[in-house]
Amino acid sequence: LPIFAVSRGPRAGAAVGLLGGAAMVVRPANAFLVAAVLAVLAREDRRSAGRALLWMLPAVAFQTTISTLTFGTPLFAGGPVPLGSVWEGALGQLISPSRGLLGYSPWRVVPLAALAGSWRGGADRDRWMLRFGSIAWVGAWMLFGAYAEWWGGFTFGNRYMSDFAPLYALGLADAWRRGWMGHWLARACLAAAIGWAILLHAVGAGLYRFAWNGVHWDLTPHIDATPSRLWLWTDTQWQFLLRRLVTDPGPAMIFEGAVILACIAAFAILGRRASGRVA
């Protein structure tokens, strides 16, 4: 959802409408984030916000038509959404050992703190995005927390709250702007948290799909039938894959390692060129 980068200028309404509509087709719950961007746009120029709504109509019409033809309802696929304990689901979205957002990406503590901190003091355009975005984030958090299968079924890590990646990036930038990362210890902790996230997601991308010695963490037994396992620290999803990484990495991780090394090299080259231009 790269709408933050294009939501400026005279064509902002069309850009937000087209991209926001596409985002809601991909996942209807992205409407929370789209609403936050619309709120920022409306605060500056109500006409642009109105144009954005008009440009969203084709995507909304497409989605409602497909849903009606396929499932018989424009809103839900296949019937009512089963509900569960909102507090268990909400906590699970954040801190469940095998599905928690902060367990797989602990660096996101910083942008979440920036979302909360955006309500203090004055606000420019970016902080208004964080303010409206924080309301959208809480709304989605409660929605997915209330879902009976809040863990997202057969998946690696957190499935639902990860969609707010653009907002987390903006929050991290704002935390840096506020000077929260000024001390070397804060930057070291952030680097370690990002490194941990890269490690887990690289291992998940390379190994999650495959069974190991006839066992797959989400299927043996099926996680939907044994959701209590989501809260066990003695047998987490990521521990299972890290054990395999050490004892039997397989050819998939050779490819993953090569890709990561190539990315590191590319960033190093780009960083050196950028430093040269600044000098």
Tab-separated table of C-alpha atoms in Angstrom, residues 22-200:
chain	number	residue	atom	x	y	z
A	22	ALA	CA	-6.804	-1.840	-4.902
A	23	ALA	CA	-5.575	-2.340	-1.333
A	24	MET	CA	-9.110	-2.997	-0.112
A	25	VAL	CA	-9.656	-5.544	-2.885
A	26	VAL	CA	-6.534	-7.386	-1.739
A	27	ARG	CA	-7.729	-7.331	1.875
A	28	PRO	CA	-10.948	-5.508	2.853
A	29	ALA	CA	-9.540	-4.762	6.323
A	30	ASN	CA	-7.077	-2.398	4.626
A	31	ALA	CA	-10.021	0.002	4.701
A	32	PHE	CA	-8.765	1.069	8.151
A	33	LEU	CA	-5.458	2.302	6.743
A	34	VAL	CA	-7.115	3.825	3.684
A	35	ALA	CA	-9.511	5.714	5.955
A	36	ALA	CA	-6.536	7.175	7.841
A	37	VAL	CA	-5.009	8.464	4.604
A	38	LEU	CA	-8.374	9.889	3.547
A	39	ALA	CA	-8.646	11.698	6.878
A	40	VAL	CA	-5.259	13.360	6.325
A	41	LEU	CA	-6.274	14.288	2.794
A	42	ALA	CA	-9.632	15.690	3.913
A	43	ARG	CA	-7.952	17.775	6.596
A	44	GLU	CA	-5.958	19.569	3.879
A	45	ASP	CA	-8.325	19.543	0.914
A	46	ARG	CA	-11.841	18.117	1.062
A	47	ARG	CA	-12.127	18.157	-2.711
A	48	SER	CA	-9.144	15.819	-3.014
A	49	ALA	CA	-10.719	13.497	-0.457
A	50	GLY	CA	-13.953	13.529	-2.441
A	51	ARG	CA	-12.092	12.699	-5.648
A	52	ALA	CA	-10.365	9.840	-3.844
A	53	LEU	CA	-13.718	8.360	-2.862
A	54	LEU	CA	-14.894	8.568	-6.462
A	55	TRP	CA	-11.756	6.852	-7.747
A	56	MET	CA	-12.308	4.058	-5.210
A	57	LEU	CA	-15.757	3.232	-6.566
A	58	PRO	CA	-14.584	0.933	-9.430
A	59	ALA	CA	-12.563	-1.240	-7.050
A	60	VAL	CA	-15.368	-1.342	-4.481
A	61	ALA	CA	-17.908	-2.188	-7.185
A	62	PHE	CA	-15.648	-4.946	-8.513
A	63	GLN	CA	-15.177	-6.498	-5.078
A	64	THR	CA	-18.831	-6.361	-4.078
A	65	THR	CA	-19.895	-7.835	-7.439
A	66	ILE	CA	-17.431	-10.725	-7.216
A	67	SER	CA	-18.401	-11.415	-3.584
A	68	THR	CA	-22.112	-11.342	-4.407
A	69	LEU	CA	-21.758	-13.643	-7.416
A	70	THR	CA	-19.447	-16.051	-5.612
A	71	PHE	CA	-20.752	-16.087	-2.035
A	72	GLY	CA	-24.177	-14.508	-2.275
A	73	THR	CA	-23.271	-11.527	-0.095
A	74	PRO	CA	-21.312	-8.331	-0.814
A	75	LEU	CA	-19.733	-8.188	2.644
A	76	PHE	CA	-18.619	-11.595	3.904
A	77	ALA	CA	-17.230	-14.610	2.123
A	78	GLY	CA	-19.248	-17.657	3.012
A	79	GLY	CA	-21.272	-16.408	5.969
A	80	PRO	CA	-20.886	-14.688	9.343
A	81	VAL	CA	-17.427	-14.264	10.851
A	82	PRO	CA	-16.988	-16.418	13.993
A	83	LEU	CA	-16.133	-14.365	17.071
A	84	GLY	CA	-14.005	-15.215	20.093
A	85	SER	CA	-12.373	-13.538	23.080
A	86	VAL	CA	-11.256	-10.116	21.888
A	87	TRP	CA	-8.690	-9.756	24.657
A	88	GLU	CA	-7.053	-13.109	24.009
A	89	GLY	CA	-6.991	-12.391	20.292
A	90	ALA	CA	-5.662	-8.866	20.766
A	91	LEU	CA	-2.870	-10.032	23.058
A	92	GLY	CA	-2.158	-12.917	20.721
A	93	GLN	CA	-1.713	-10.531	17.809
A	94	LEU	CA	1.109	-8.844	19.722
A	95	ILE	CA	2.800	-11.282	22.096
A	96	SER	CA	1.794	-14.862	21.245
A	97	PRO	CA	5.061	-16.871	21.068
A	98	SER	CA	4.076	-18.340	17.706
A	99	ARG	CA	1.981	-15.547	16.157
A	100	GLY	CA	2.842	-12.335	17.993
A	101	LEU	CA	3.874	-9.357	15.873
A	102	LEU	CA	6.427	-8.227	18.453
A	103	GLY	CA	7.991	-11.675	18.764
A	104	TYR	CA	8.729	-11.933	15.057
A	105	SER	CA	9.486	-8.225	14.576
A	106	PRO	CA	10.425	-6.731	17.967
A	107	TRP	CA	11.679	-3.509	16.355
A	108	ARG	CA	8.025	-2.555	15.817
A	109	VAL	CA	7.868	-1.558	19.467
A	110	VAL	CA	9.468	1.719	18.365
A	111	PRO	CA	6.891	2.709	15.720
A	112	LEU	CA	4.043	1.660	18.018
A	113	ALA	CA	5.464	3.993	20.664
A	114	ALA	CA	5.654	6.703	17.989
A	115	LEU	CA	1.979	6.166	17.161
A	116	ALA	CA	1.078	6.729	20.783
A	117	GLY	CA	3.495	9.665	21.104
A	118	SER	CA	2.057	11.411	18.047
A	119	TRP	CA	-0.837	12.679	20.172
A	120	ARG	CA	1.475	14.745	22.360
A	121	GLY	CA	2.584	18.227	21.315
A	122	GLY	CA	2.176	19.860	17.934
A	123	ALA	CA	1.687	17.973	14.708
A	124	ASP	CA	2.719	18.463	11.099
A	125	ARG	CA	1.348	16.481	8.160
A	126	ASP	CA	3.350	13.349	8.958
A	127	ARG	CA	2.282	13.331	12.593
A	128	TRP	CA	-1.336	13.776	11.598
A	129	MET	CA	-0.872	10.643	9.517
A	130	LEU	CA	0.414	8.904	12.605
A	131	ARG	CA	-2.500	10.177	14.675
A	132	PHE	CA	-5.155	9.013	12.252
A	133	GLY	CA	-3.103	5.890	11.594
A	134	SER	CA	-3.050	5.043	15.295
A	135	ILE	CA	-6.867	5.105	15.348
A	136	ALA	CA	-6.929	2.840	12.283
A	137	TRP	CA	-4.390	0.514	13.882
A	138	VAL	CA	-6.413	0.138	17.073
A	139	GLY	CA	-9.565	-0.501	15.050
A	140	ALA	CA	-7.917	-3.279	13.037
A	141	TRP	CA	-6.273	-4.685	16.165
A	142	MET	CA	-9.653	-5.009	17.891
A	143	LEU	CA	-11.281	-6.416	14.753
A	144	PHE	CA	-8.725	-9.164	14.280
A	145	GLY	CA	-8.577	-9.755	18.011
A	146	ALA	CA	-12.321	-10.470	18.035
A	147	TYR	CA	-11.954	-13.042	15.244
A	148	ALA	CA	-12.263	-16.558	16.675
A	149	GLU	CA	-9.254	-17.758	14.633
A	150	TRP	CA	-7.122	-14.701	15.334
A	151	TRP	CA	-3.917	-16.640	14.600
A	152	GLY	CA	-4.725	-16.715	10.881
A	153	GLY	CA	-4.725	-20.474	10.398
A	154	PHE	CA	-1.893	-22.027	8.425
A	155	THR	CA	0.733	-19.259	8.264
A	156	PHE	CA	4.164	-18.156	9.468
A	157	GLY	CA	4.288	-15.448	12.113
A	158	ASN	CA	1.720	-12.686	12.345
A	159	ARG	CA	-0.641	-12.538	9.420
A	160	TYR	CA	-2.965	-9.631	10.086
A	161	MET	CA	-1.235	-6.706	11.829
A	162	SER	CA	1.745	-6.966	9.488
A	163	ASP	CA	-0.354	-5.200	6.841
A	164	PHE	CA	0.397	-1.908	8.568
A	165	ALA	CA	4.015	-2.008	7.352
A	166	PRO	CA	3.822	1.507	5.765
A	167	LEU	CA	2.607	2.939	9.055
A	168	TYR	CA	5.381	1.182	10.997
A	169	ALA	CA	7.956	2.646	8.613
A	170	LEU	CA	6.538	6.132	9.077
A	171	GLY	CA	6.489	5.654	12.861
A	172	LEU	CA	10.108	4.528	12.901
A	173	ALA	CA	11.117	7.588	10.863
A	174	ASP	CA	9.249	9.842	13.290
A	175	ALA	CA	10.929	8.198	16.284
A	176	TRP	CA	14.288	8.939	14.650
A	177	ARG	CA	13.219	12.522	14.001
A	178	ARG	CA	12.246	12.927	17.652
A	179	GLY	CA	15.751	11.898	18.693
A	180	TRP	CA	14.706	8.657	20.359
A	181	MET	CA	17.500	6.821	18.545
A	182	GLY	CA	20.162	9.356	19.477
A	183	HIS	CA	21.929	7.170	22.044
A	184	TRP	CA	24.167	4.399	20.736
A	185	LEU	CA	22.481	1.850	22.991
A	186	ALA	CA	19.069	2.616	21.465
A	187	ARG	CA	20.480	2.168	17.967
A	188	ALA	CA	22.213	-1.069	18.988
A	189	CYS	CA	18.966	-2.475	20.402
A	190	LEU	CA	17.103	-1.453	17.258
A	191	ALA	CA	19.737	-3.075	15.038
A	192	ALA	CA	19.567	-6.311	17.059
A	193	ALA	CA	15.760	-6.322	16.844
A	194	ILE	CA	15.839	-5.781	13.078
A	195	GLY	CA	18.478	-8.488	12.688
A	196	TRP	CA	16.317	-10.928	14.638
A	197	ALA	CA	13.328	-10.125	12.405
A	198	ILE	CA	15.391	-10.619	9.245
A	199	LEU	CA	16.683	-13.958	10.527
A	200	LEU	CA	13.231	-15.304	11.401
